[in-house]
Coordinates of C-alpha atoms and ligand atoms in Angstrom, one line a residue:
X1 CA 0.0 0.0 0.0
X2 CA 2.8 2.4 1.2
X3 CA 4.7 1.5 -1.9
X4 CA 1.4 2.8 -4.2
X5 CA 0.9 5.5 -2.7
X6 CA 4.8 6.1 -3.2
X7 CA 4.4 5.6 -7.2
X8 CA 1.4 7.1 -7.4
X9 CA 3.0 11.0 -8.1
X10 CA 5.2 8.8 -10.3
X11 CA 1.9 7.7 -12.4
X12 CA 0.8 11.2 -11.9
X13 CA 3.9 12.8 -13.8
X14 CA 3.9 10.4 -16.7
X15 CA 0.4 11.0 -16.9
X16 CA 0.9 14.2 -17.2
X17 CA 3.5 14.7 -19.6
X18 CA 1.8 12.3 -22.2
X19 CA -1.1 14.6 -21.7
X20 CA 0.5 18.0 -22.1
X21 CA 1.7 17.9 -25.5
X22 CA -1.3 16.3 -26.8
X23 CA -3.8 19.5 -25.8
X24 CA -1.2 21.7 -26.6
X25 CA -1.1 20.0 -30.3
X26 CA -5.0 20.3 -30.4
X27 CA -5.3 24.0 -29.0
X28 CA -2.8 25.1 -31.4
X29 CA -4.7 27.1 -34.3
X30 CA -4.5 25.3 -37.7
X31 CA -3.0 26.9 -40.5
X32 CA -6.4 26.8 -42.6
X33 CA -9.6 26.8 -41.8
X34 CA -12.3 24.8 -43.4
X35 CA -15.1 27.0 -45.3
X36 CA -18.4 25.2 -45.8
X37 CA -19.6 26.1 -49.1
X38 CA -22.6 24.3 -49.3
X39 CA -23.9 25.2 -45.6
X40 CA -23.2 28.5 -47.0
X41 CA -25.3 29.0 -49.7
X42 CA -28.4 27.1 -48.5
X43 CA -28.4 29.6 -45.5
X44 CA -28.4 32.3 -48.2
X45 CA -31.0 30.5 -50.3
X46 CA -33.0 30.4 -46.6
X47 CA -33.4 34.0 -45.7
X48 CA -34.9 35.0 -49.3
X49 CA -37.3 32.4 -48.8
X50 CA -40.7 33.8 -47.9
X51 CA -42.4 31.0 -45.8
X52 CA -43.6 32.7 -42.5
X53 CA -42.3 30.8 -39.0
X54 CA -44.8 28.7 -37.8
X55 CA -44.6 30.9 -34.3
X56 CA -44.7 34.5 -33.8
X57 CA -41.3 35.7 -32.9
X58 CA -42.9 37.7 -29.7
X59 CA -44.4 34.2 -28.2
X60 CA -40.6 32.2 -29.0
X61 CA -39.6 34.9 -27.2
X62 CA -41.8 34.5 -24.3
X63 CA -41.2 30.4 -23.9
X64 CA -37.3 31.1 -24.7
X65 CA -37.4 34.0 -22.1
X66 CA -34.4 32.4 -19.6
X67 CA -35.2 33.2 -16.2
X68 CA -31.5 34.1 -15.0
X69 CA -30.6 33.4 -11.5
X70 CA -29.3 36.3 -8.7
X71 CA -28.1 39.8 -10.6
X72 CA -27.5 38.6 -14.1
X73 CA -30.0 39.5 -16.7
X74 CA -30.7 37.8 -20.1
X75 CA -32.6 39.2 -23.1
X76 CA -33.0 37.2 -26.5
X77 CA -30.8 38.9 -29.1
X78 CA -31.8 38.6 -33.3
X79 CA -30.6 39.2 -36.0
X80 CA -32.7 41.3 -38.3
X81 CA -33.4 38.7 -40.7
X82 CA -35.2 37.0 -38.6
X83 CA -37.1 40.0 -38.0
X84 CA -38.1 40.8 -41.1
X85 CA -38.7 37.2 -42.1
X86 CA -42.4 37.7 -42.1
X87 CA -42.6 40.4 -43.8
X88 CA -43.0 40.6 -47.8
X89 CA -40.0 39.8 -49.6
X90 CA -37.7 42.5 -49.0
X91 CA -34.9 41.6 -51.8
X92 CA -35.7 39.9 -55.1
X93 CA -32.1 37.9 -54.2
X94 CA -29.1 37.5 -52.4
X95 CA -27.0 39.5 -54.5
X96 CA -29.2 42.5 -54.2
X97 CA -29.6 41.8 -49.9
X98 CA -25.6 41.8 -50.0
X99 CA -25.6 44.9 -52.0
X100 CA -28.1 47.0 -49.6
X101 CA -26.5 45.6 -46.6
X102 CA -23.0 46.8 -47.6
X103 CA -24.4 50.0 -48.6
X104 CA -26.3 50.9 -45.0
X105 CA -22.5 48.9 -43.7
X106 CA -20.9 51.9 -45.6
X107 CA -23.2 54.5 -43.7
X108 CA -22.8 53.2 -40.6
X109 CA -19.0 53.0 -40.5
X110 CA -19.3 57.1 -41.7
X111 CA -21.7 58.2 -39.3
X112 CA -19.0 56.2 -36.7
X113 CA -16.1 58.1 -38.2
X114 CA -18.2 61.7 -38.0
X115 CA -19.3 61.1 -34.3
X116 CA -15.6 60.5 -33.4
X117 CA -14.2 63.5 -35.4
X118 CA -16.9 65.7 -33.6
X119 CA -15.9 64.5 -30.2
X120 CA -12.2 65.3 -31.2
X121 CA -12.6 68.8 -32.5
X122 CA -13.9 69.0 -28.9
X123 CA -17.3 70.8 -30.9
X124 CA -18.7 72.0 -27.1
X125 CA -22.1 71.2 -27.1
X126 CA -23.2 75.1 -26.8
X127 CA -21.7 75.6 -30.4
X128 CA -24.2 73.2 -31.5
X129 CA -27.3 74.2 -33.0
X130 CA -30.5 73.9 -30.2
X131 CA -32.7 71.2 -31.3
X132 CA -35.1 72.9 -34.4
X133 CA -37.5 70.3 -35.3
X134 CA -38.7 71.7 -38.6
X135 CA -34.5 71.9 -39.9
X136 CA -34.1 68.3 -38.4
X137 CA -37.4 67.0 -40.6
X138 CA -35.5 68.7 -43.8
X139 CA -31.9 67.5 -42.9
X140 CA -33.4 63.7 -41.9
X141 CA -35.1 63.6 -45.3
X142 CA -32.7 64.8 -47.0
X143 CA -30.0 62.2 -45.9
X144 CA -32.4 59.4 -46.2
X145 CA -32.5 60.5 -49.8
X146 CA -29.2 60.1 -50.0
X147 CA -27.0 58.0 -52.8
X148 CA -27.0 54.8 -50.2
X149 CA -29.9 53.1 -50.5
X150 CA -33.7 53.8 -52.4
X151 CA -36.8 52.9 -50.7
X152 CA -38.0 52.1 -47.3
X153 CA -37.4 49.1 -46.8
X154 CA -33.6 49.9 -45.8
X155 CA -32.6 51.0 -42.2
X156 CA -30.2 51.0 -39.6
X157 CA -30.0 48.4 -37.1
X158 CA -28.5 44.7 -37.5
X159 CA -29.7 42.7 -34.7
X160 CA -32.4 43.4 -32.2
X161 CA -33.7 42.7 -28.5
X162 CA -37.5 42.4 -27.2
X163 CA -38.3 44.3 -23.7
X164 CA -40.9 45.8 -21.3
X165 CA -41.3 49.3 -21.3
X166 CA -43.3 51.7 -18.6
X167 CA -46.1 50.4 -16.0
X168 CA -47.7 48.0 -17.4
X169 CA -44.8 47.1 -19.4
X170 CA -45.4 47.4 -23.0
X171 CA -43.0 44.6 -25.1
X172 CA -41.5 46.3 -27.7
X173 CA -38.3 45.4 -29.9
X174 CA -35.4 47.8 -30.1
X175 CA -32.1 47.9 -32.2
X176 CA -29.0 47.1 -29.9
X177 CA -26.0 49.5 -30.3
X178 CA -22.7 49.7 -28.9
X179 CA -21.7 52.3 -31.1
X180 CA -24.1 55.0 -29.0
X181 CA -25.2 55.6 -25.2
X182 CA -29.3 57.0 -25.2
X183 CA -31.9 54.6 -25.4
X184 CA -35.0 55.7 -26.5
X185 CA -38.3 54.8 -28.2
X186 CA -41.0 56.7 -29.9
X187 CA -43.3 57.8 -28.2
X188 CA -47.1 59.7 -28.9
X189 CA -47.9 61.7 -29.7
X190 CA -45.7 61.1 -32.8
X191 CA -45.2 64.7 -34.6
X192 CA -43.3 62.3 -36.7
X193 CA -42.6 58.7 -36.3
X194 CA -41.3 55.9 -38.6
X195 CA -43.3 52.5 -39.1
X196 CA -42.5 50.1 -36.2
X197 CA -43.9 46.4 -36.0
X198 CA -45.5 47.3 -32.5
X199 CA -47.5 49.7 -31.6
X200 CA -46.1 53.2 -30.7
X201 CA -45.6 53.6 -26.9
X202 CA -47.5 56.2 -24.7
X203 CA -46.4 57.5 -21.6
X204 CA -50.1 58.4 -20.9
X205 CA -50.9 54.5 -20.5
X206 CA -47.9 54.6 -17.9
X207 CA -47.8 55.0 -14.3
X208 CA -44.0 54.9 -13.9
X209 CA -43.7 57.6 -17.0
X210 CA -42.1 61.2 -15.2
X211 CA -40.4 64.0 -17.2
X212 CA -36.8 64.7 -16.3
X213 CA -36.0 68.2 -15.2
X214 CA -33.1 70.2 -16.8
X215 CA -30.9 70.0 -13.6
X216 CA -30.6 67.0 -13.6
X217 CA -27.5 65.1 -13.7
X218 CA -28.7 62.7 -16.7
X219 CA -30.1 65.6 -18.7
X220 CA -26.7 67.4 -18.2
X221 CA -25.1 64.2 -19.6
X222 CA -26.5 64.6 -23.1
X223 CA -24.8 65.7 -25.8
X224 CA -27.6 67.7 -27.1
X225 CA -30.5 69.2 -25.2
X226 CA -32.8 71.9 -24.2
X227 CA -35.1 73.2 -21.7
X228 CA -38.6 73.8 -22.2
X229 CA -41.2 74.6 -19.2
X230 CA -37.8 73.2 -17.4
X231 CA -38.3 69.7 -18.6
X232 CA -35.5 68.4 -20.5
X233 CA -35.4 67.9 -24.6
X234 CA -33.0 65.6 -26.1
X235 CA -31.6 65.1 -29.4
X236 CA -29.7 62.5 -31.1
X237 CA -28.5 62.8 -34.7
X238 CA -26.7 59.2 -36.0
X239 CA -24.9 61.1 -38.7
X240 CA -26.4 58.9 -41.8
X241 CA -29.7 60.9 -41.6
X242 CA -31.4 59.3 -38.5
X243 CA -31.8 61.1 -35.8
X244 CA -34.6 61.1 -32.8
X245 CA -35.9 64.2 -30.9
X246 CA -37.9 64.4 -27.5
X247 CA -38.6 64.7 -24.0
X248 CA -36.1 63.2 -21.9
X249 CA -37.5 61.2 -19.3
X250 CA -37.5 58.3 -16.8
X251 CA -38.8 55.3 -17.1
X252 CA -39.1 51.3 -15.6
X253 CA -37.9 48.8 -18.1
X254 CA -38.4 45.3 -18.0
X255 CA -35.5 42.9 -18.9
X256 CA -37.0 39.3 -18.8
X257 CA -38.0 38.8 -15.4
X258 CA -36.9 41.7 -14.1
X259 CA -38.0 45.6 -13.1
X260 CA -35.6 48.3 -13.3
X261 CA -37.0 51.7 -11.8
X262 CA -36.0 55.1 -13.3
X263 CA -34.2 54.4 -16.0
X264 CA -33.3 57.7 -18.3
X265 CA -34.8 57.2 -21.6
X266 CA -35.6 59.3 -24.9
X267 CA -38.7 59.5 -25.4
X268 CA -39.0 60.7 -29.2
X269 CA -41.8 62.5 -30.7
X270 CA -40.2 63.0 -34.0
X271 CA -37.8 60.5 -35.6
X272 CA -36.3 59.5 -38.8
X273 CA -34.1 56.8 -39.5
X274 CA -35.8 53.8 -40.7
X275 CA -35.1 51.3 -37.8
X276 CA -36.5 47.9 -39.3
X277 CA -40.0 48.6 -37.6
X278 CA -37.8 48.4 -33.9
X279 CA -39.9 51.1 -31.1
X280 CA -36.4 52.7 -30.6
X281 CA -33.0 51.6 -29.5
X282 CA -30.9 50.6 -26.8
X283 CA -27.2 52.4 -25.9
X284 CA -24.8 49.6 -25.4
X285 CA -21.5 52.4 -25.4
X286 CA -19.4 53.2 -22.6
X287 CA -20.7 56.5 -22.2
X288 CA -23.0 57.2 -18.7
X289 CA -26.4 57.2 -20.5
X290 CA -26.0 54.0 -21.9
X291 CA -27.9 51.0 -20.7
X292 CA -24.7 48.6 -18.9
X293 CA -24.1 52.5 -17.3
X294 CA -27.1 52.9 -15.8
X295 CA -27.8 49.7 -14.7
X296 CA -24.5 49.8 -12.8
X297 CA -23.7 46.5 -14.8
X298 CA -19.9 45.3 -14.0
X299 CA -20.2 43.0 -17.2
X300 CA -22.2 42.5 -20.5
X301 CA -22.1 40.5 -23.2
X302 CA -23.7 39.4 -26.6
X303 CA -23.5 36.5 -28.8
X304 CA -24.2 37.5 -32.9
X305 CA -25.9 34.6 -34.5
X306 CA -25.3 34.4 -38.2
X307 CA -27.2 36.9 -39.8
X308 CA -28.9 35.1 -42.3
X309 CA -30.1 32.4 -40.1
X310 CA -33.6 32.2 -38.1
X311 CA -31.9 31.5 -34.5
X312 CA -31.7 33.7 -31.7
X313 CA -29.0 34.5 -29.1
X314 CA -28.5 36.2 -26.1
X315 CA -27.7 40.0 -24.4
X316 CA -26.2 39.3 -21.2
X317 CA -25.8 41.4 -18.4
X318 CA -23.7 40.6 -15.2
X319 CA -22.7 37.2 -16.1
X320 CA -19.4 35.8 -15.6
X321 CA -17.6 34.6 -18.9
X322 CA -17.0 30.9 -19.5
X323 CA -12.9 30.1 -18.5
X324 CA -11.8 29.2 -22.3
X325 CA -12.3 33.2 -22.9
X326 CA -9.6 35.1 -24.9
X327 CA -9.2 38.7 -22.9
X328 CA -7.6 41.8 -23.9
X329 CA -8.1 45.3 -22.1
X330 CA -10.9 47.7 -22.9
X331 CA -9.4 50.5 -24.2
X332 CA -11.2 54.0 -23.2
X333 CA -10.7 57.2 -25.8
X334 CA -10.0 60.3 -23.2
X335 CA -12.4 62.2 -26.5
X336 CA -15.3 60.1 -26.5
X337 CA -16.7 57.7 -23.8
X338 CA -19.0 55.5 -26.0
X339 CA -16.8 53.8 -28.4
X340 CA -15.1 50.3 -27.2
X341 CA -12.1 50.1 -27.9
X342 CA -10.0 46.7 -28.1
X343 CA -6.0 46.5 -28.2
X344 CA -5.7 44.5 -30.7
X345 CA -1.8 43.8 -31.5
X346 CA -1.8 42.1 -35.0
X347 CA -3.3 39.9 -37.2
X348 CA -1.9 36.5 -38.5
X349 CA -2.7 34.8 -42.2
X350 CA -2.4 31.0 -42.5
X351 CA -0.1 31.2 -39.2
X352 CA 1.9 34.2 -40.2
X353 CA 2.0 37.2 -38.7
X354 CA 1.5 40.2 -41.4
X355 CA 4.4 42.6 -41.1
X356 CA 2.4 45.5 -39.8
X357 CA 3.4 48.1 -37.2
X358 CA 1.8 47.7 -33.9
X359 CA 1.2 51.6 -33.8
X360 CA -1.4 51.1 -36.6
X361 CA -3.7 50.0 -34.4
X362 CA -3.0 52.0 -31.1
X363 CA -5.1 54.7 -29.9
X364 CA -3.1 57.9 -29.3
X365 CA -3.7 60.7 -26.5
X366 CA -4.8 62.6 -29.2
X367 CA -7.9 59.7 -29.2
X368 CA -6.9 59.3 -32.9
X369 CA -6.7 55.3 -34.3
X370 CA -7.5 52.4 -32.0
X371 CA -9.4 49.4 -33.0
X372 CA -13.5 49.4 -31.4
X373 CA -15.8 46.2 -31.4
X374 CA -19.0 47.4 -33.0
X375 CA -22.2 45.3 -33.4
X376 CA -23.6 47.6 -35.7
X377 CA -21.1 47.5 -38.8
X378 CA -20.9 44.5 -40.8
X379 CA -17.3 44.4 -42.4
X380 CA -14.5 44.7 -40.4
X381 CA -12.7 47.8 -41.4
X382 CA -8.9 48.2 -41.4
X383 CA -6.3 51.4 -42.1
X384 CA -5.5 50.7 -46.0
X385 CA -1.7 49.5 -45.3
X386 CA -3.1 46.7 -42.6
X387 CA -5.7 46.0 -45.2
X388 CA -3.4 45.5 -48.4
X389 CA -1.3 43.7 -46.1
X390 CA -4.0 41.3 -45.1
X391 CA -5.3 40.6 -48.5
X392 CA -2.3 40.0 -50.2
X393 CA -1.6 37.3 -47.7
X394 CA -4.8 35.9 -48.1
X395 CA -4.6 36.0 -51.8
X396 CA -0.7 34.0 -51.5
X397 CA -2.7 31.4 -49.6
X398 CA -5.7 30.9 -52.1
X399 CA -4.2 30.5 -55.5
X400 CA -5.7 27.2 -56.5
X401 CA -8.8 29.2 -55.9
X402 CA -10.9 30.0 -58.8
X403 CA -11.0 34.0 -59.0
X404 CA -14.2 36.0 -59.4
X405 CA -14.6 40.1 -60.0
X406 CA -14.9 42.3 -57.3
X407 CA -18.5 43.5 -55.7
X408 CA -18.9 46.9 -53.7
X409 CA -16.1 47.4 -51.7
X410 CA -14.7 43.8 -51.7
X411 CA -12.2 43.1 -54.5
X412 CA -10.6 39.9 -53.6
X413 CA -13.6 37.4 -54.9
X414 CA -14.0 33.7 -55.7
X415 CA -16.6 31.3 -57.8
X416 CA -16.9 28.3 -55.5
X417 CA -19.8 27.4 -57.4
X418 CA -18.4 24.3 -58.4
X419 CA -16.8 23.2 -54.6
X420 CA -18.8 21.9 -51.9
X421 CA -16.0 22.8 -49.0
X422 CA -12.8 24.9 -49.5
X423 CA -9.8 25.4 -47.4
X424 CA -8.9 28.7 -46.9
X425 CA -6.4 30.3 -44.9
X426 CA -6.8 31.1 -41.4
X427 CA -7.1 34.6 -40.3
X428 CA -6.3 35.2 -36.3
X429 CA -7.0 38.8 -34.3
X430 CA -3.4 38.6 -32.2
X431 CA -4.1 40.9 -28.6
X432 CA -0.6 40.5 -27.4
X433 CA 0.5 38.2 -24.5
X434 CA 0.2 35.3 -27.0
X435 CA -3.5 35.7 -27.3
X436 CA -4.8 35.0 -30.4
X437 CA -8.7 34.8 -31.8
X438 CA -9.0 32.4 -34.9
X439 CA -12.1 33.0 -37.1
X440 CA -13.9 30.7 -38.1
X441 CA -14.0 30.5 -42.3
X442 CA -17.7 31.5 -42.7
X443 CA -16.7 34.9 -40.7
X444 CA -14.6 36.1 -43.3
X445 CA -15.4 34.3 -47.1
X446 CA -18.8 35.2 -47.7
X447 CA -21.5 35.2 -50.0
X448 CA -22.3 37.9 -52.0
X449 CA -24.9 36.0 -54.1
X450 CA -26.6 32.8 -54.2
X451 CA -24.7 31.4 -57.2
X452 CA -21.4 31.0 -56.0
X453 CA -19.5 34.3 -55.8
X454 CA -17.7 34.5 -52.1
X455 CA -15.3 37.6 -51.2
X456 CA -13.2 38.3 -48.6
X457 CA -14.9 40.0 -45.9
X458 CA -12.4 42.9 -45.0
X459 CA -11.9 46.4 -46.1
X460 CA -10.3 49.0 -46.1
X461 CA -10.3 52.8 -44.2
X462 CA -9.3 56.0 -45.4
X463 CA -9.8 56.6 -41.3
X464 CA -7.4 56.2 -38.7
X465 CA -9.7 54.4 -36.9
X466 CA -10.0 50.6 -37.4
X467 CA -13.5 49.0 -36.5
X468 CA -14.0 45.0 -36.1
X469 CA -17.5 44.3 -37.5
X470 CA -20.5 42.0 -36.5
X471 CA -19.4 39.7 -39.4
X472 CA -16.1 38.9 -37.9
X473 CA -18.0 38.4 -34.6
X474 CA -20.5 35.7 -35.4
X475 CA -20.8 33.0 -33.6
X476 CA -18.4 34.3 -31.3
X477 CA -19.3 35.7 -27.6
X478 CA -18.5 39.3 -26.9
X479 CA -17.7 40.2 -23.3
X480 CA -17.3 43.2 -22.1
X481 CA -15.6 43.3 -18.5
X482 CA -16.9 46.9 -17.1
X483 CA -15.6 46.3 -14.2
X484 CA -12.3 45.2 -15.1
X485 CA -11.4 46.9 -17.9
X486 CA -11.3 43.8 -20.5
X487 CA -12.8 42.2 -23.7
X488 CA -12.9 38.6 -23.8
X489 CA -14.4 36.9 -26.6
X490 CA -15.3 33.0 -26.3
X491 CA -15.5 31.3 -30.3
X492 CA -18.0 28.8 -31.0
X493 CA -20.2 29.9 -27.9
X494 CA -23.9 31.3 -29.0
Ligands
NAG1 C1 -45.7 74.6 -19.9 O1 -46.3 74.3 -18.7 C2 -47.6 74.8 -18.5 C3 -48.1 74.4 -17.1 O2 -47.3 73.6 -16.5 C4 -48.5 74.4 -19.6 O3 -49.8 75.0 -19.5 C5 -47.9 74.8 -20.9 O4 -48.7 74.3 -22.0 C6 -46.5 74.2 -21.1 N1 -45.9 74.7 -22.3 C7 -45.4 73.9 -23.2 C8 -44.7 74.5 -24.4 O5 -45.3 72.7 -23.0
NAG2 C1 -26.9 52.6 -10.0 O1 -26.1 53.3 -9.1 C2 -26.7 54.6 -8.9 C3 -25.7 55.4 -8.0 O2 -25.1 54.6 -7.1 C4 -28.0 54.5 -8.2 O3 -28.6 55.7 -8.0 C5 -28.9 53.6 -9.1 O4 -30.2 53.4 -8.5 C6 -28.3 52.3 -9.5 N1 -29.1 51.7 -10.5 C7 -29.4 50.4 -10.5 C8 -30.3 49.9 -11.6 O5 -29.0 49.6 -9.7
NAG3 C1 -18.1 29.9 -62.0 O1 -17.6 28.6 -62.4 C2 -18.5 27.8 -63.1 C3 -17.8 26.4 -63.3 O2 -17.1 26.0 -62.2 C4 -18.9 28.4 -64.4 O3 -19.8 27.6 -65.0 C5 -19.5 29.8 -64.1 O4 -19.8 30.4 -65.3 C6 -18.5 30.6 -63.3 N1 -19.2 31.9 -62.9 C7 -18.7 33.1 -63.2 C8 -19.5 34.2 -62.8 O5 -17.7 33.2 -63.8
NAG4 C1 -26.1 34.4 -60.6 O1 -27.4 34.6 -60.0 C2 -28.1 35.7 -60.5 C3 -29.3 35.8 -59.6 O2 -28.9 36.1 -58.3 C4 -28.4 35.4 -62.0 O3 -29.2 36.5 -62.5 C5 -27.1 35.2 -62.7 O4 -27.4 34.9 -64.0 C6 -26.3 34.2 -62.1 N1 -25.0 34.1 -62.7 C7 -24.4 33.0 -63.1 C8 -23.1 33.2 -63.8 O5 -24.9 31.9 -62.9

């Protein structure tokens, strides 16, 4: 007996080191990555098909509607497709759905760029014009009108989260942000409101519904506002066109199970900016208005489901992240508090590091550059040298590849339309201290039609500042450690 136990740390060690090497071998990131072109293309084929769900989204939502233990809070997170899967056909085909979503991708990674050079000229907010509703009806119009996209049936807003708002709580979906702070809805009486899928909110049906005052510390905390009969106005312009005026006021929001009192809210009475039918939209930034701010929340976190498929994830708040997470610091910008910024320290193709400079990515004192995680842009955009750098790489590694043209602003294409399954290289976010992110294949080759075509799902920036986009995300879960200053993301975990 005394001689087992003596060979047991023996056993133990051997154990041990026949073990090791074999996890290490597995946990090492492959070289390429395995793109499913099939799986690919039927999902595309999938989202232009008109067949309505057999259940309403709002009653999944109530049977899928996780009842989270102790502080944590859990809504269901979707991707617009899904949302507008009932509704008639949107897109006569994939290729035209590609086009209009790079198109409002191209908007949105502007209007980032113009809220960030704003905040940098350090524009104070009394040079701003007040709030004129009739100027903001022209300007709104005017940028809808814009070369981007014709017709209503565009809008901001990629994915989306159901909640409870006022007393009774009315369920109503909203557009999740992390690129902005104030969550609002509209609100009658509408002097001008958008279409929305549910019915407009109004506070008069509320009992929790109570104007804020001008002193107060929330109304001071917006970027735009005014006083009138000492209740507090607030504006938000998006800088594509949308924008949403009103009276700025508190309000109780349910999230699943649970009431929170007196949360600041826009309530807008005149708003442009076609939000996919959502009520309004929920601040996911950094700044104090936003939702993880005012719910004191030390963590959130979100997980992007595909966005062409029908399933829905989750918007976490206050739950821990899984151990297996990859973390790098959350970067603030001394300029602007909403943006999240990540340091991101390089990127790798087919296991090799591109040759860039590290400072290409670093955000200076100046709050120029830096790297943000953004749920509402698509493509993941990158300064031009970084870019070219990437792509050439990517191109090295793919020349057995059948080529295709360019479309929009992707010009390293393929025809897979004969392939079933490619291998592609694999393309890793590096965060320093070893830490690496591999993405999977389908988050950077794909589709841009149903025949075939699949391009390389980067682009480049004339700005200094490099964004990582909901593409690049997908399937991966975003975690954003308020309380410890750090982004972890965990792959393969929706
Ligand atoms: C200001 O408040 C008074 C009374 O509180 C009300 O009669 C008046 O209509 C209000 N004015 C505006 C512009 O809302
Ligand atoms: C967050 O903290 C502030 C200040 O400590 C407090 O007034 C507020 O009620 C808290 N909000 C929630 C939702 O816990
Ligand atoms: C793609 O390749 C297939 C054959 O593999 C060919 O029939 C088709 O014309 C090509 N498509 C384009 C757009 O070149
Ligand atoms: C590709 O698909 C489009 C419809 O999305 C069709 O009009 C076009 O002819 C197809 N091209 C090829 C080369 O098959």
């Amino acid at each position: 007996m005394a001689q087992m136990r003596a060979l047991l740390p023996s056993i133990l060690i051997v154990l041990t080191l026949t073990v090791i090497p074999l996890v290490l071998s597995r946990s090492l990131p492959s070289t390429t990555a395995l793109l499913d072109v099939t799986s690919a293309l039927r999902q595309a084929h999938n989202v232009l098909s008109v067949e309505p769900r057999t259940t309403p989204l709002t009653q999944q939502e109530e049977t899928q509607q996780q009842h989270s233990s102790s502080s944590s809070l859990v809504l269901q997170l979707h991707p617009r497709a899904s949302l507008l899967k009932n509704k008639p056909l949107q897109q006569p085909d994939y290729r035209s759905l590609t086009l209009a979503r790079l198109a409002r991708d191209s908007v949105r990674v502007d209007s980032l760029v113009a809220r960030l050079d704003l905040a940098r000229n350090r524009i104070s907010k009394s040079d701003l014009k007040p709030v004129d509703v009739e100027v903001e009806r022209q300007y709104g119009a005017k940028g809808l009108q814009g070369p981007v996209v014709s017709g209503t049936s565009q809008g901001s807003g990629e994915y989306f989260s159901s909640l409870g708002i006022g007393s009774p709580p009315s369920q109503v979906y909203m557009v999740i942000d992390t690129g902005s702070d104030v969550n609002w809805v509209q609100c009658a009486p509408c002097a001008d409101c958008y279409q929305q899928t549910d019915p407009i909110f109004d506070p008069v049906s509320s009992s929790s519904f109570s104007p804020l005052s001008c002193d107060t510390k929330q109304c001071r905390s917006l970027d735009l506002s005014e006083c009138r009969n000492r209740t507090c106005l607030y504006e938000v312009s998006y800088g594509d066109g949308s924008f949403t005026v009103g009276d700025f006021v508190t309000e109780t929001i349910t999230l699943g199970s649970a009431k929170i009192d007196n949360l600041a809210i826009g309530c807008g009475h005149n708003n442009q900016g076609l939000f996919v039918g959502a009520a309004g939209l929920l601040g996911l930034g950094g700044g104090s208005l936003s939702l993880p701010s005012q719910l004191n929340a030390t963590s959130f976190s979100y997980c992007l489901v595909d966005r062409d498929s029908d399933s829905a994830s989750t918007l976490e708040f206050n739950t821990p992240l899984p151990p297996n997470v990859v973390t790098t610091p959350l970067v603030r910008n001394p300029q602007l508090d909403t943006f999240l910024y990540v340091a991101l320290t390089g990127i790798s193709v087919g296991g090799d590091r591109l040759p860039l400079s590290d400072s290409l990515f670093r955000l200076d004192g100046n709050g120029d550059g830096g790297v943000i995680v953004d749920s509402g842009t698509a493509v993941t955009r990158l300064q031009t040298d970084a870019y070219n750098s990437l792509r050439d790489a990517f191109v090295r590694g793919t020349r057995e590849l059948p080529a295709a043209d360019g479309f929009a602003l992707f010009d390293t294409c393929y025809n897979l339309s004969s392939k079933g399954s490619v291998e592609v290289p694999t393309v890793s976010f590096h965060f320093g201290k070893g830490k690496e992110l591999p993405l999977p294949a389908k988050n950077y080759m794909i589709p841009v039609d149903s025949n075939g075509t699949f391009c390389l799902a980067f682009a480049p920036t004339s700005s200094a500042l490099s964004i990582i986009g909901n593409v690049q995300q997908q399937g991966t879960r975003v975690g954003f450690d308020l309380a410890n200053s750090a982004i972890g993301f965990v792959p393969n975990k929706c």
